[in-house]
GROMACS .gro file of C-alpha atoms in nm:
model
  474
    1MET     CA    1  14.518  11.529   9.214
    2ALA     CA    2  14.208  11.343   9.091
    3LEU     CA    3  13.874  11.464   9.218
    4PRO     CA    4  13.669  11.225   9.432
    5ILE     CA    5  13.413  11.037   9.225
    6VAL     CA    6  13.123  11.198   9.411
    7SER     CA    7  13.236  11.548   9.305
    8LYS     CA    8  13.203  11.452   8.940
    9GLU     CA    9  12.835  11.376   8.983
   10PRO     CA   10  12.584  11.638   8.864
   11HIS     CA   11  12.352  11.814   9.107
   12PHE     CA   12  11.991  11.695   9.127
   13LEU     CA   13  11.861  11.959   8.885
   14GLN     CA   14  12.141  11.880   8.640
   15SER     CA   15  12.053  11.512   8.666
   16VAL     CA   16  11.690  11.575   8.575
   17GLU     CA   17  11.794  11.800   8.286
   18SER     CA   18  12.041  11.535   8.169
   19TYR     CA   19  11.767  11.272   8.155
   20PHE     CA   20  11.541  11.522   7.976
   21ASP     CA   21  11.804  11.613   7.716
   22ARG     CA   22  11.874  11.249   7.636
   23ALA     CA   23  11.504  11.179   7.576
   24ALA     CA   24  11.445  11.509   7.395
   25LYS     CA   25  11.678  11.406   7.110
   26LEU     CA   26  11.456  11.105   7.043
   27SER     CA   27  11.120  11.273   7.096
   28GLY     CA   28  11.073  11.430   6.752
   29VAL     CA   29  10.968  11.758   6.918
   30SER     CA   30  11.094  12.092   6.782
   31GLU     CA   31  11.382  12.273   6.956
   32GLY     CA   32  11.164  12.573   7.038
   33THR     CA   33  10.903  12.362   7.214
   34LEU     CA   34  11.169  12.160   7.396
   35GLY     CA   35  11.325  12.479   7.529
   36HIS     CA   36  10.986  12.593   7.654
   37ILE     CA   37  10.918  12.260   7.826
   38ARG     CA   38  11.261  12.240   7.990
   39ALA     CA   39  11.255  12.585   8.153
   40VAL     CA   40  11.104  12.653   8.495
   41ASP     CA   41  10.810  12.896   8.459
   42SER     CA   42  10.805  13.071   8.796
   43VAL     CA   43  10.994  13.066   9.126
   44LEU     CA   44  10.899  13.221   9.459
   45ARG     CA   45  11.144  13.274   9.745
   46VAL     CA   46  11.018  13.414  10.074
   47THR     CA   47  11.164  13.492  10.415
   48PHE     CA   48  10.972  13.567  10.732
   49PRO     CA   49  11.048  13.586  11.106
   50ILE     CA   50  10.928  13.343  11.371
   51GLU     CA   51  10.953  13.408  11.745
   52LEU     CA   52  11.098  13.119  11.947
   53ASP     CA   53  11.016  13.020  12.304
   54ASP     CA   54  11.321  13.197  12.445
   55GLY     CA   55  11.208  13.527  12.292
   56SER     CA   56  11.462  13.523  12.011
   57THR     CA   57  11.366  13.559  11.646
   58GLU     CA   58  11.462  13.327  11.363
   59VAL     CA   59  11.426  13.411  10.994
   60ILE     CA   60  11.267  13.125  10.801
   61GLU     CA   61  11.333  13.070  10.430
   62GLY     CA   62  11.075  12.910  10.199
   63TYR     CA   63  11.045  12.833   9.828
   64ARG     CA   64  10.786  12.740   9.566
   65ALA     CA   65  10.868  12.656   9.205
   66GLN     CA   66  10.615  12.617   8.923
   67HIS     CA   67  10.786  12.433   8.641
   68SER     CA   68  10.516  12.407   8.375
   69ARG     CA   69  10.168  12.556   8.349
   70HIS     CA   70  10.076  12.376   8.027
   71ARG     CA   71   9.796  12.233   8.239
   72LEU     CA   72   9.646  12.390   8.548
   73PRO     CA   73   9.659  12.364   8.837
   74VAL     CA   74  10.023  12.284   8.892
   75LYS     CA   75  10.085  12.015   9.152
   76GLY     CA   76  10.365  11.918   9.387
   77GLY     CA   77  10.457  11.857   9.748
   78ILE     CA   78  10.593  12.081  10.021
   79ARG     CA   79  10.889  11.948  10.218
   80TYR     CA   80  11.043  12.062  10.546
   81SER     CA   81  11.417  11.994  10.542
   82GLU     CA   82  11.743  12.174  10.609
   83GLU     CA   83  11.853  12.056  10.263
   84VAL     CA   84  11.583  12.257  10.084
   85ASP     CA   85  11.716  12.513   9.839
   86LEU     CA   86  11.608  12.675   9.513
   87GLN     CA   87  11.784  12.421   9.294
   88GLU     CA   88  11.619  12.129   9.472
   89VAL     CA   89  11.264  12.262   9.438
   90GLU     CA   90  11.324  12.347   9.071
   91ALA     CA   91  11.446  11.992   9.006
   92LEU     CA   92  11.154  11.836   9.192
   93ALA     CA   93  10.906  12.066   9.017
   94SER     CA   94  11.050  11.961   8.680
   95LEU     CA   95  11.025  11.595   8.770
   96MET     CA   96  10.666  11.650   8.881
   97THR     CA   97  10.569  11.787   8.540
   98TYR     CA   98  10.703  11.480   8.363
   99LYS     CA   99  10.557  11.246   8.625
  100CYS     CA  100  10.205  11.386   8.578
  101ALA     CA  101  10.237  11.355   8.201
  102VAL     CA  102  10.357  10.993   8.218
  103VAL     CA  103  10.045  10.883   8.410
  104ASP     CA  104   9.805  11.119   8.227
  105VAL     CA  105   9.722  11.330   8.531
  106PRO     CA  106   9.618  11.673   8.396
  107PHE     CA  107   9.845  11.887   8.614
  108GLY     CA  108  10.159  12.088   8.559
  109GLY     CA  109  10.452  12.035   8.794
  110ALA     CA  110  10.545  12.233   9.105
  111LYS     CA  111  10.734  12.186   9.430
  112GLY     CA  112  10.787  12.380   9.749
  113GLY     CA  113  10.978  12.365  10.071
  114ILE     CA  114  11.080  12.537  10.391
  115ARG     CA  115  11.442  12.521  10.500
  116ILE     CA  116  11.397  12.387  10.853
  117ASP     CA  117  11.446  12.070  11.052
  118PRO     CA  118  11.089  12.016  11.180
  119LYS     CA  119  11.215  11.817  11.480
  120ARG     CA  120  11.371  12.132  11.623
  121TYR     CA  121  11.037  12.313  11.659
  122THR     CA  122  10.737  12.278  11.887
  123LEU     CA  123  10.394  12.198  11.747
  124ASP     CA  124  10.286  12.559  11.795
  125GLN     CA  125  10.593  12.689  11.611
  126LEU     CA  126  10.542  12.447  11.322
  127GLU     CA  127  10.183  12.561  11.286
  128ARG     CA  128  10.286  12.928  11.281
  129ILE     CA  129  10.560  12.856  11.025
  130THR     CA  130  10.319  12.662  10.804
  131ARG     CA  131  10.045  12.924  10.820
  132ARG     CA  132  10.285  13.211  10.753
  133TYR     CA  133  10.432  13.027  10.452
  134THR     CA  134  10.078  12.964  10.324
  135MET     CA  135   9.993  13.332  10.371
  136GLU     CA  136  10.291  13.420  10.150
  137LEU     CA  137  10.167  13.174   9.886
  138CYS     CA  138   9.819  13.329   9.902
  139GLN     CA  139   9.949  13.683   9.864
  140LYS     CA  140  10.165  13.589   9.564
  141LYS     CA  141   9.891  13.375   9.400
  142PHE     CA  142  10.099  13.060   9.434
  143ILE     CA  143   9.816  12.848   9.579
  144GLY     CA  144   9.457  12.774   9.484
  145PRO     CA  145   9.239  12.486   9.354
  146GLY     CA  146   9.280  12.610   8.996
  147VAL     CA  147   9.630  12.756   9.032
  148ASP     CA  148   9.870  12.553   9.246
  149VAL     CA  149   9.781  12.258   9.469
  150PRO     CA  150  10.046  12.144   9.723
  151ALA     CA  151  10.067  11.803   9.893
  152PRO     CA  152  10.276  11.637  10.165
  153ASP     CA  153  10.642  11.553  10.111
  154VAL     CA  154  10.947  11.489  10.328
  155GLY     CA  155  10.887  11.627  10.677
  156THR     CA  156  10.518  11.710  10.623
  157GLY     CA  157  10.191  11.519  10.641
  158PRO     CA  158   9.812  11.548  10.679
  159ARG     CA  159   9.847  11.780  10.979
  160GLU     CA  160  10.038  12.044  10.782
  161MET     CA  161   9.798  12.009  10.489
  162SER     CA  162   9.506  12.085  10.723
  163TRP     CA  163   9.680  12.402  10.842
  164ILE     CA  164   9.746  12.505  10.481
  165MET     CA  165   9.383  12.450  10.380
  166ASP     CA  166   9.248  12.640  10.679
  167THR     CA  167   9.481  12.934  10.616
  168TYR     CA  168   9.387  12.946  10.247
  169ARG     CA  169   9.020  12.940  10.344
  170GLN     CA  170   9.066  13.239  10.576
  171PHE     CA  171   9.214  13.440  10.290
  172ASN     CA  172   8.955  13.316  10.038
  173PRO     CA  173   8.626  13.285  10.230
  174ASP     CA  174   8.413  13.292   9.914
  175ASP     CA  175   8.597  13.007   9.738
  176VAL     CA  176   8.353  12.717   9.752
  177ASN     CA  177   8.629  12.484   9.628
  178ALA     CA  178   8.877  12.585   9.898
  179ALA     CA  179   8.924  12.223  10.011
  180GLY     CA  180   9.082  12.156   9.672
  181CYS     CA  181   9.371  12.397   9.738
  182VAL     CA  182   9.580  12.113   9.884
  183THR     CA  183   9.574  11.732   9.887
  184GLY     CA  184   9.695  11.472  10.133
  185LYS     CA  185   9.450  11.601  10.392
  186PRO     CA  186   9.298  11.390  10.671
  187LEU     CA  187   8.970  11.222  10.583
  188SER     CA  188   8.782  11.461  10.813
  189GLN     CA  189   8.915  11.757  10.613
  190GLY     CA  190   8.825  11.629  10.266
  191GLY     CA  191   9.091  11.363  10.210
  192VAL     CA  192   9.021  11.032  10.038
  193ARG     CA  193   9.004  10.684  10.184
  194GLY     CA  194   9.297  10.469  10.081
  195ARG     CA  195   9.545  10.747  10.010
  196THR     CA  196   9.790  10.665  10.289
  197GLU     CA  197   9.849  10.307  10.181
  198ALA     CA  198   9.809  10.361   9.807
  199THR     CA  199  10.138  10.327   9.619
  200GLY     CA  200  10.241  10.283   9.259
  201LEU     CA  201  10.439   9.970   9.343
  202GLY     CA  202  10.198   9.761   9.139
  203GLY     CA  203  10.425   9.884   8.861
  204ILE     CA  204  10.690   9.640   8.985
  205ARG     CA  205  10.443   9.356   8.933
  206GLU     CA  206  10.376   9.479   8.581
  207PHE     CA  207  10.742   9.500   8.484
  208LEU     CA  208  10.817   9.157   8.631
  209SER     CA  209  10.547   9.013   8.404
  210TYR     CA  210  10.727   9.134   8.088
  211PRO     CA  211  10.929   8.853   7.920
  212GLU     CA  212  11.215   9.088   7.832
  213VAL     CA  213  11.252   9.187   8.200
  214GLN     CA  214  11.248   8.825   8.309
  215GLU     CA  215  11.517   8.746   8.052
  216ARG     CA  216  11.743   9.033   8.167
  217THR     CA  217  11.703   8.975   8.540
  218GLY     CA  218  11.658   8.600   8.560
  219LEU     CA  219  11.361   8.656   8.792
  220SER     CA  220  11.055   8.431   8.775
  221GLY     CA  221  10.808   8.702   8.681
  222LYS     CA  222  10.635   8.701   9.018
  223ILE     CA  223  10.694   8.900   9.334
  224LYS     CA  224  10.638   8.589   9.548
  225ASP     CA  225  10.959   8.448   9.697
  226SER     CA  226  11.166   8.746   9.575
  227SER     CA  227  11.412   8.901   9.818
  228VAL     CA  228  11.362   9.275   9.868
  229ILE     CA  229  11.564   9.555  10.029
  230ILE     CA  230  11.405   9.893  10.097
  231GLN     CA  231  11.584  10.215  10.184
  232GLY     CA  232  11.356  10.434  10.392
  233PHE     CA  233  11.088  10.342  10.646
  234GLY     CA  234  10.862  10.645  10.635
  235ASN     CA  235  10.515  10.630  10.482
  236VAL     CA  236  10.642  10.524  10.138
  237GLY     CA  237  10.896  10.273  10.269
  238TYR     CA  238  10.660  10.120  10.523
  239TYR     CA  239  10.378  10.062  10.275
  240ALA     CA  240  10.628   9.940  10.015
  241ALA     CA  241  10.741   9.679  10.267
  242LYS     CA  242  10.379   9.587  10.343
  243PHE     CA  243  10.307   9.556   9.969
  244PHE     CA  244  10.593   9.316   9.909
  245GLU     CA  245  10.521   9.115  10.224
  246ALA     CA  246  10.153   9.080  10.127
  247ASN     CA  247  10.259   8.955   9.783
  248GLY     CA  248  10.479   8.680   9.926
  249ALA     CA  249  10.822   8.843   9.902
  250ARG     CA  250  11.089   8.835  10.174
  251VAL     CA  251  11.183   9.184  10.288
  252ILE     CA  252  11.538   9.115  10.404
  253GLY     CA  253  11.671   9.466  10.464
  254ILE     CA  254  11.543   9.813  10.552
  255GLY     CA  255  11.747  10.131  10.586
  256GLU     CA  256  11.675  10.438  10.796
  257ARG     CA  257  11.863  10.751  10.903
  258ASP     CA  258  12.056  10.617  11.202
  259CYS     CA  259  12.110  10.256  11.093
  260SER     CA  260  11.986   9.972  10.874
  261ILE     CA  261  11.859   9.626  10.963
  262TYR     CA  262  11.920   9.304  10.769
  263ASP     CA  263  11.792   8.949  10.806
  264SER     CA  264  11.830   8.704  10.517
  265ASP     CA  265  11.528   8.505  10.642
  266GLY     CA  266  11.301   8.809  10.619
  267LEU     CA  267  11.176   9.075  10.858
  268ASP     CA  268  10.838   9.094  11.032
  269ILE     CA  269  10.729   9.432  10.894
  270GLU     CA  270  10.446   9.513  11.133
  271ASN     CA  271  10.643   9.428  11.447
  272LEU     CA  272  10.948   9.613  11.313
  273PHE     CA  273  10.734   9.919  11.243
  274LYS     CA  274  10.592   9.914  11.596
  275HIS     CA  275  10.942   9.880  11.744
  276HIS     CA  276  11.074  10.165  11.530
  277ARG     CA  277  10.781  10.388  11.621
  278GLU     CA  278  10.829  10.322  11.993
  279THR     CA  279  11.210  10.348  12.007
  280GLY     CA  280  11.297  10.558  11.702
  281SER     CA  281  11.549  10.296  11.586
  282PHE     CA  282  11.587   9.940  11.459
  283ARG     CA  283  11.837   9.866  11.735
  284GLY     CA  284  11.718   9.608  11.986
  285PHE     CA  285  11.450   9.465  11.756
  286SER     CA  286  11.602   9.120  11.717
  287ASP     CA  287  11.913   8.933  11.832
  288LYS     CA  288  11.914   8.751  11.498
  289ALA     CA  289  11.901   9.053  11.267
  290GLU     CA  290  12.218   9.242  11.171
  291ILE     CA  291  12.235   9.615  11.245
  292MET     CA  292  12.440   9.829  11.005
  293ASP     CA  293  12.575  10.150  11.155
  294VAL     CA  294  12.630  10.298  10.808
  295PRO     CA  295  12.268  10.310  10.679
  296ALA     CA  296  12.356  10.323  10.308
  297ASP     CA  297  12.540   9.989  10.332
  298VAL     CA  298  12.208   9.805  10.307
  299LEU     CA  299  12.185   9.916   9.943
  300GLU     CA  300  12.489   9.702   9.865
  301ARG     CA  301  12.354   9.373   9.997
  302GLU     CA  302  12.251   9.102   9.750
  303CYS     CA  303  11.879   9.097   9.667
  304ASP     CA  304  11.639   9.051   9.378
  305ILE     CA  305  11.459   9.385   9.410
  306LEU     CA  306  11.596   9.710   9.557
  307ILE     CA  307  11.359   9.994   9.644
  308PRO     CA  308  11.524  10.330   9.725
  309ALA     CA  309  11.242  10.511   9.907
  310ALA     CA  310  11.437  10.784  10.089
  311LEU     CA  311  11.607  11.087   9.935
  312GLU     CA  312  11.785  11.192   9.616
  313ARG     CA  313  12.123  11.070   9.486
  314GLN     CA  314  12.156  10.763   9.708
  315ILE     CA  315  12.306  10.550   9.430
  316GLY     CA  316  12.597  10.717   9.251
  317LEU     CA  317  12.934  10.640   9.098
  318ARG     CA  318  13.075  10.607   9.451
  319ASN     CA  319  12.874  10.291   9.525
  320VAL     CA  320  12.715  10.169   9.201
  321ASP     CA  321  12.972   9.891   9.154
  322LYS     CA  322  12.862   9.743   9.486
  323ILE     CA  323  12.491   9.731   9.397
  324LYS     CA  324  12.387   9.365   9.354
  325ALA     CA  325  12.012   9.397   9.289
  326LYS     CA  326  11.862   9.261   8.968
  327LEU     CA  327  11.578   9.514   8.952
  328ILE     CA  328  11.566   9.862   9.108
  329GLY     CA  329  11.238  10.044   9.162
  330GLU     CA  330  11.274  10.414   9.237
  331ALA     CA  331  11.010  10.487   9.501
  332ALA     CA  332  11.195  10.808   9.594
  333ASN     CA  333  11.251  11.108   9.369
  334GLY     CA  334  11.589  11.105   9.194
  335PRO     CA  335  11.759  10.837   9.406
  336MET     CA  336  12.007  10.756   9.130
  337THR     CA  337  12.255  10.975   8.941
  338PRO     CA  338  12.280  10.957   8.559
  339GLY     CA  339  12.627  10.801   8.578
  340ALA     CA  340  12.509  10.526   8.811
  341HIS     CA  341  12.204  10.462   8.596
  342GLU     CA  342  12.421  10.416   8.289
  343VAL     CA  343  12.649  10.170   8.468
  344LEU     CA  344  12.355   9.963   8.594
  345GLU     CA  345  12.188   9.954   8.251
  346LYS     CA  346  12.511   9.825   8.092
  347ARG     CA  347  12.520   9.551   8.357
  348GLY     CA  348  12.167   9.445   8.265
  349VAL     CA  349  12.000   9.573   8.582
  350VAL     CA  350  11.641   9.683   8.515
  351VAL     CA  351  11.560  10.028   8.655
  352VAL     CA  352  11.193  10.124   8.693
  353PRO     CA  353  11.217  10.505   8.703
  354ASP     CA  354  11.081  10.741   8.965
  355LEU     CA  355  10.862  10.942   8.729
  356LEU     CA  356  10.663  10.625   8.666
  357LEU     CA  357  10.689  10.412   8.978
  358ASN     CA  358  10.623  10.675   9.245
  359ALA     CA  359  10.348  10.848   9.047
  360GLY     CA  360  10.092  10.668   9.263
  361GLY     CA  361  10.096  10.960   9.505
  362VAL     CA  362  10.006  11.226   9.252
  363THR     CA  363   9.748  10.996   9.092
  364VAL     CA  364   9.563  10.959   9.421
  365SER     CA  365   9.608  11.332   9.484
  366TYR     CA  366   9.429  11.388   9.154
  367PHE     CA  367   9.140  11.172   9.277
  368GLU     CA  368   9.126  11.370   9.604
  369TRP     CA  369   9.123  11.698   9.410
  370LEU     CA  370   8.835  11.568   9.195
  371LYS     CA  371   8.644  11.471   9.509
  372ASN     CA  372   8.694  11.819   9.656
  373LEU     CA  373   8.571  11.990   9.339
  374SER     CA  374   8.268  11.762   9.306
  375HIS     CA  375   8.184  11.791   9.678
  376VAL     CA  376   8.074  11.428   9.696
  377ARG     CA  377   8.238  11.110   9.821
  378PHE     CA  378   8.332  10.853   9.555
  379GLY     CA  379   8.071  10.575   9.550
  380ARG     CA  380   7.804  10.773   9.732
  381MET     CA  381   7.581  10.814   9.426
  382ASN     CA  382   7.605  10.463   9.284
  383LYS     CA  383   7.701  10.210   9.556
  384LYS     CA  384   7.348  10.115   9.663
  385TRP     CA  385   7.219  10.117   9.304
  386ASP     CA  386   7.494   9.877   9.200
  387GLU     CA  387   7.412   9.651   9.494
  388SER     CA  388   7.038   9.646   9.415
  389VAL     CA  389   7.104   9.554   9.049
  390ARG     CA  390   7.345   9.277   9.150
  391THR     CA  391   7.098   9.147   9.408
  392ARG     CA  392   6.821   9.115   9.149
  393LEU     CA  393   7.058   8.948   8.902
  394LEU     CA  394   7.188   8.709   9.168
  395THR     CA  395   6.832   8.612   9.267
  396LEU     CA  396   6.758   8.517   8.905
  397VAL     CA  397   7.078   8.309   8.890
  398GLU     CA  398   6.987   8.131   9.215
  399GLU     CA  399   6.639   8.048   9.089
  400SER     CA  400   6.780   7.919   8.761
  401ALA     CA  401   7.054   7.713   8.927
  402GLY     CA  402   6.834   7.583   9.206
  403ARG     CA  403   7.089   7.678   9.469
  404VAL     CA  404   7.074   7.952   9.729
  405LEU     CA  405   7.407   8.113   9.815
  406THR     CA  406   7.519   8.158  10.175
  407GLN     CA  407   7.498   8.503  10.326
  408ALA     CA  408   7.877   8.541  10.307
  409GLU     CA  409   7.884   8.441   9.939
  410ARG     CA  410   7.598   8.674   9.857
  411LYS     CA  411   7.760   8.967  10.038
  412GLN     CA  412   8.089   8.915   9.853
  413ILE     CA  413   7.920   8.920   9.512
  414VAL     CA  414   7.666   9.196   9.578
  415HIS     CA  415   7.896   9.438   9.762
  416GLY     CA  416   7.916   9.776   9.585
  417ALA     CA  417   8.240   9.969   9.551
  418GLU     CA  418   8.342  10.188   9.846
  419GLU     CA  419   8.557  10.498   9.802
  420ALA     CA  420   8.878  10.309   9.879
  421ASP     CA  421   8.785  10.038   9.627
  422LEU     CA  422   8.744  10.298   9.354
  423ILE     CA  423   9.072  10.469   9.450
  424TYR     CA  424   9.263  10.139   9.428
  425SER     CA  425   9.091  10.052   9.101
  426GLY     CA  426   9.173  10.387   8.944
  427LEU     CA  427   9.533  10.370   9.062
  428GLU     CA  428   9.582  10.015   8.935
  429ASP     CA  429   9.436  10.101   8.594
  430THR     CA  430   9.661  10.407   8.573
  431MET     CA  431   9.977  10.214   8.658
  432ILE     CA  432   9.902   9.922   8.424
  433SER     CA  433   9.841  10.148   8.125
  434SER     CA  434  10.137  10.377   8.202
  435CYS     CA  435  10.377  10.085   8.247
  436GLU     CA  436  10.265   9.930   7.918
  437GLU     CA  437  10.298  10.264   7.739
  438THR     CA  438  10.651  10.303   7.874
  439ARG     CA  439  10.737   9.948   7.773
  440GLN     CA  440  10.615   9.998   7.418
  441THR     CA  441  10.820  10.315   7.373
  442ALA     CA  442  11.128  10.147   7.520
  443ASN     CA  443  11.096   9.857   7.276
  444LEU     CA  444  11.015  10.082   6.979
  445LYS     CA  445  11.305  10.324   7.040
  446ASN     CA  446  11.542  10.062   7.183
  447VAL     CA  447  11.600  10.272   7.497
  448ASN     CA  448  11.583  10.212   7.872
  449TYR     CA  449  11.261  10.264   8.067
  450ARG     CA  450  11.361  10.601   8.210
  451THR     CA  451  11.434  10.748   7.868
  452ALA     CA  452  11.111  10.595   7.735
  453ALA     CA  453  10.906  10.753   8.015
  454PHE     CA  454  11.067  11.093   7.950
  455ILE     CA  455  10.999  11.062   7.575
  456ASN     CA  456  10.632  10.991   7.642
  457ALA     CA  457  10.609  11.284   7.886
  458ILE     CA  458  10.779  11.527   7.647
  459GLN     CA  459  10.555  11.430   7.356
  460LYS     CA  460  10.238  11.468   7.565
  461ILE     CA  461  10.340  11.810   7.700
  462ALA     CA  462  10.446  11.924   7.352
  463ALA     CA  463  10.107  11.820   7.213
  464VAL     CA  464   9.937  12.050   7.466
  465TYR     CA  465  10.166  12.347   7.396
  466GLU     CA  466  10.159  12.312   7.018
  467GLY     CA  467   9.789  12.232   7.005
  468SER     CA  468   9.704  12.546   7.202
  469GLY     CA  469   9.916  12.765   6.974
  470MET     CA  470  10.147  12.890   7.253
  471ILE     CA  471  10.026  13.251   7.263
  472PHE     CA  472  10.297  13.521   7.247
  473MET     CA  473  10.560  13.267   7.136
  474THR     CA  474  10.596  13.428   6.793
   0.00000   0.00000   0.00000
């Protein structure tokens, strides 16, 4: 009896290693160095008890994987999910290493998680679980501004990052850089302005501007008037939808856990978000919109751009033949299996890979980490100086031209960069240069964009290892 198609698909870690192996053959890096890069450096597994409200005790299981310490600190999120296991955190840690290298963020890769459904626990219990997990990381030297810097992921957010930072600070009271032990914090705890809404989806705009992408997809080269479907309506999915809406696209479908919603005329993102936040579902939002009881079905609807922004392995051999998008941007980690990717590439579908497109999060985390180490807000030292220089220059221009600008015009020209402006600027510059670098490698090697991004990452990591001499390797 033939096995179901889904059973033939590799696990997430095997998928990442498959992509790596394919790129490694074209990287020109020695076998010894490739073996070193591919292997996970360190793994931590912890268990600890938590007392529940009824007096019973539950044993909680947590993980942290450090894939590569070629640069320190290592960096990667912490997720709370019942799906968390050792293989998943190893795969995500590996992907994080390559992601950082692709966008030239000087971190190694790591990932962590606690095997729980956070919705089953009270706020007090979640805080105790988070602090106990952090205590384990502190005791095993798996956290610190120069060692390992976590961030939010599935099931976690700024609240959990605040608990982590405070716990680390209690165990390291003399560490003046303690705020840099974790990123994704609230602004009041050392976070950065603009992080929540900052995404790497500007990469979609870059790829659409490439003539070869326009030729393959038949798209105009602009986001405006494109039809977009997004799977996932958490932080990433919501701001992805806002990004496309702001750039003139029609967001026609959005998927969530219990159902998906579809409207060929386009959805009102802000009102849909408010409805979903109030009711926990898309049901009842509109009489006109179609509700799909099988959430994954929205992936199979016809659209120009498809953005998987949920979990891993959402597009596989089981459904790839039903995918009708012309361009797929992986806003989630590992949303596509290698087999599905190969099928889509043969059909001419352009896939913008996760290790490039969703690197906006770690890029902004890098900026937050820099802010924490420098102990000064971005723009604080130069904003007023920039404004005074522009004011003097503008006055000279007005005198020369014989025209005085209105107050609104003057303010627009003179305004110095705020922290959020600098964050957006740094992120945009990072994505533009990384997309172009990936494009050049793809064209030079005649490979797809995922393989090109992996080749670039492998070569950059190898340069660090080989340039440092790799002590104790011989």
